[in-house]
Amino acid sequence: TQDGALAPAPETRVREESFVLHDDARDKDLPIRVVYPARFEGEGPAPTIVFSHGAGGSGQMYDPLATEWASHGYIVILPTHSDSIALKRPVGRGNADLRGLLDFTDWMNRPRDISFVIDSLDLIEKRTPGIASRIDRERIGVGGHSFGAFTAQLIGGAAWPHRSRD
């Protein structure tokens, strides 16, 4: 305010849930975070964005993007891929074990994670009561940052370049 007093906090515009999905086919746990509007406009389904984090990141990141999109009516699903520092076992006093962080041999599981999320939309709606019957299966976008953008491109059909080093 003009007199230097703090303005009251705005009403929370978004809500979120975090939980783990289990992919039986790969025997893999996939942590996900769902950010969604506190109140949906109208009765119809909402468009959904599946957002893939950069190398070493996690689905707990990207609050400004997830919050902004959700405040405009989108449901945002953020998986945490296996290369996340957040999934590394702590070593010593709060440090993460960074060995293997730049080993991208598991890169092929990133697009599989995204496909698994999309295949699990019914379960995600069940586990997130605030979005029950709200995901619009006709309007699903996939995006990402850095290595997550690479993941999104693979989902969109980009081919991995196979070049010989001869």
Short mmCIF file of C-alpha atoms in Angstrom, two decimals:
data_model
loop_
_atom_site.label_atom_id
_atom_site.label_comp_id
_atom_site.label_asym_id
_atom_site.label_seq_id
_atom_site.Cartn_x
_atom_site.Cartn_y
_atom_site.Cartn_z
CA THR A 1 0.00 0.00 0.00
CA GLN A 2 1.02 3.62 -0.30
CA ASP A 3 1.47 4.05 3.46
CA GLY A 4 4.04 1.24 3.55
CA ALA A 5 1.78 -1.37 5.15
CA LEU A 6 1.72 -4.83 3.64
CA ALA A 7 -1.22 -5.58 1.42
CA PRO A 8 -3.38 -8.52 2.47
CA ALA A 9 -2.41 -11.83 0.88
CA PRO A 10 -4.50 -12.63 -2.20
CA GLU A 11 -6.86 -15.57 -2.02
CA THR A 12 -5.12 -18.79 -3.01
CA ARG A 13 -5.85 -19.32 -6.69
CA VAL A 14 -4.41 -22.80 -7.03
CA ARG A 15 -4.20 -26.05 -5.13
CA GLU A 16 -1.82 -28.98 -5.47
CA GLU A 17 -1.39 -32.63 -4.65
CA SER A 18 1.78 -34.72 -4.74
CA PHE A 19 1.90 -38.51 -4.79
CA VAL A 20 3.64 -41.47 -6.39
CA LEU A 21 2.31 -43.51 -9.29
CA HIS A 22 3.63 -47.02 -9.83
CA ASP A 23 4.24 -48.26 -13.37
CA ASP A 24 3.88 -52.06 -13.15
CA ALA A 25 5.27 -52.57 -16.67
CA ARG A 26 8.61 -50.99 -15.70
CA ASP A 27 8.38 -51.70 -11.95
CA LYS A 28 9.04 -48.00 -11.45
CA ASP A 29 7.70 -45.44 -9.00
CA LEU A 30 7.10 -42.02 -10.51
CA PRO A 31 6.52 -39.09 -8.17
CA ILE A 32 4.14 -36.53 -9.61
CA ARG A 33 2.79 -33.16 -8.57
CA VAL A 34 -0.58 -31.88 -9.78
CA VAL A 35 -1.26 -28.12 -9.68
CA TYR A 36 -4.80 -27.02 -10.52
CA PRO A 37 -7.23 -24.11 -10.14
CA ALA A 38 -8.81 -23.69 -6.72
CA ARG A 39 -12.03 -22.94 -8.60
CA PHE A 40 -12.80 -24.01 -12.14
CA GLU A 41 -14.80 -21.72 -14.42
CA GLY A 42 -17.85 -23.44 -15.90
CA GLU A 43 -18.71 -27.10 -15.88
CA GLY A 44 -16.59 -28.49 -18.71
CA PRO A 45 -13.24 -30.25 -18.64
CA ALA A 46 -9.99 -28.30 -18.37
CA PRO A 47 -6.95 -28.42 -20.65
CA THR A 48 -3.96 -30.21 -19.16
CA ILE A 49 -0.22 -29.63 -19.41
CA VAL A 50 2.31 -32.37 -18.60
CA PHE A 51 5.58 -30.55 -17.88
CA SER A 52 8.97 -32.29 -17.83
CA HIS A 53 11.74 -30.75 -15.71
CA GLY A 54 15.33 -30.16 -16.77
CA ALA A 55 18.20 -32.55 -15.94
CA GLY A 56 18.65 -32.79 -12.18
CA GLY A 57 15.44 -30.85 -11.49
CA SER A 58 12.16 -32.16 -10.13
CA GLY A 59 8.40 -31.84 -10.39
CA GLN A 60 8.53 -29.72 -7.24
CA MET A 61 10.17 -26.94 -9.24
CA TYR A 62 8.71 -24.50 -11.78
CA ASP A 63 6.20 -22.93 -9.36
CA PRO A 64 5.87 -19.68 -11.34
CA LEU A 65 4.88 -21.55 -14.51
CA ALA A 66 2.65 -24.15 -12.85
CA THR A 67 0.89 -21.57 -10.69
CA GLU A 68 0.34 -19.16 -13.57
CA TRP A 69 -1.06 -21.84 -15.86
CA ALA A 70 -3.29 -23.29 -13.13
CA SER A 71 -4.58 -19.82 -12.21
CA HIS A 72 -5.78 -19.54 -15.83
CA GLY A 73 -7.71 -22.82 -15.73
CA TYR A 74 -5.10 -25.42 -16.70
CA ILE A 75 -4.37 -28.63 -14.83
CA VAL A 76 -0.58 -29.02 -14.66
CA ILE A 77 1.06 -32.40 -14.02
CA LEU A 78 4.77 -32.37 -13.17
CA PRO A 79 6.51 -35.76 -12.94
CA THR A 80 9.90 -36.17 -11.27
CA HIS A 81 12.17 -38.19 -13.56
CA SER A 82 14.88 -40.58 -12.33
CA ASP A 83 17.71 -38.10 -13.02
CA SER A 84 16.38 -35.73 -10.34
CA ILE A 85 18.80 -34.64 -7.61
CA ALA A 86 15.78 -34.77 -5.28
CA LEU A 87 15.71 -38.57 -5.70
CA LYS A 88 19.41 -39.05 -4.90
CA ARG A 89 20.26 -40.41 -1.45
CA PRO A 90 21.68 -37.77 0.88
CA VAL A 91 25.35 -38.10 1.75
CA GLY A 92 26.82 -36.41 4.81
CA ARG A 93 25.27 -33.16 5.94
CA GLY A 94 22.44 -32.48 3.52
CA ASN A 95 24.45 -33.00 0.35
CA ALA A 96 23.03 -35.01 -2.52
CA ASP A 97 24.96 -37.85 -4.12
CA LEU A 98 25.70 -36.29 -7.48
CA ARG A 99 27.55 -39.29 -8.94
CA GLY A 100 25.90 -40.30 -12.18
CA LEU A 101 23.91 -37.07 -12.42
CA LEU A 102 25.21 -36.43 -15.92
CA ASP A 103 24.86 -40.07 -16.95
CA PHE A 104 21.93 -39.89 -19.33
CA THR A 105 21.72 -43.62 -20.06
CA ASP A 106 18.18 -43.57 -18.63
CA TRP A 107 17.06 -40.88 -21.09
CA MET A 108 14.63 -43.25 -22.80
CA ASN A 109 12.56 -43.49 -19.62
CA ARG A 110 11.70 -39.79 -19.70
CA PRO A 111 9.27 -40.06 -22.65
CA ARG A 112 8.01 -43.34 -21.17
CA ASP A 113 7.28 -41.43 -17.94
CA ILE A 114 5.25 -38.85 -19.86
CA SER A 115 3.32 -41.56 -21.75
CA PHE A 116 2.68 -43.33 -18.44
CA VAL A 117 1.31 -40.11 -16.93
CA ILE A 118 -1.05 -39.65 -19.88
CA ASP A 119 -2.12 -43.30 -19.66
CA SER A 120 -2.79 -42.78 -15.92
CA LEU A 121 -5.13 -39.79 -16.15
CA ASP A 122 -8.08 -41.71 -14.66
CA LEU A 123 -5.98 -42.67 -11.63
CA ILE A 124 -4.60 -39.12 -11.31
CA GLU A 125 -8.17 -37.77 -11.21
CA LYS A 126 -9.09 -40.31 -8.52
CA ARG A 127 -6.06 -39.41 -6.40
CA THR A 128 -6.68 -35.67 -6.82
CA PRO A 129 -10.29 -35.04 -5.73
CA GLY A 130 -10.15 -31.37 -6.77
CA ILE A 131 -9.88 -32.36 -10.46
CA ALA A 132 -12.33 -35.30 -10.53
CA SER A 133 -13.74 -35.62 -14.08
CA ARG A 134 -12.02 -32.37 -15.13
CA ILE A 135 -9.12 -33.48 -17.36
CA ASP A 136 -9.93 -32.83 -21.00
CA ARG A 137 -8.44 -35.77 -22.90
CA GLU A 138 -8.76 -33.82 -26.16
CA ARG A 139 -6.58 -30.92 -24.93
CA ILE A 140 -3.34 -32.28 -23.47
CA GLY A 141 -0.10 -30.41 -24.01
CA VAL A 142 3.41 -31.65 -23.24
CA GLY A 143 6.22 -29.22 -22.57
CA GLY A 144 9.44 -28.96 -20.66
CA HIS A 145 12.55 -27.04 -19.80
CA SER A 146 16.02 -27.95 -21.13
CA PHE A 147 16.29 -31.76 -20.97
CA GLY A 148 12.52 -31.68 -20.36
CA ALA A 149 12.07 -29.85 -23.67
CA PHE A 150 14.07 -32.65 -25.32
CA THR A 151 11.68 -35.10 -23.64
CA ALA A 152 8.67 -33.17 -24.97
CA GLN A 153 10.16 -33.20 -28.48
CA LEU A 154 10.55 -36.99 -28.32
CA ILE A 155 6.89 -37.30 -27.27
CA GLY A 156 6.01 -35.08 -30.24
CA GLY A 157 7.78 -37.40 -32.66
CA ALA A 158 11.30 -36.03 -32.95
CA ALA A 159 13.82 -38.72 -33.81
CA TRP A 160 16.95 -39.32 -31.76
CA PRO A 161 19.89 -38.69 -34.09
CA HIS A 162 21.80 -41.91 -34.65
CA ARG A 163 25.16 -40.97 -36.08
CA SER A 164 28.21 -43.12 -36.24
CA ARG A 165 31.37 -41.64 -34.76
CA ASP A 166 33.56 -43.34 -37.37
#
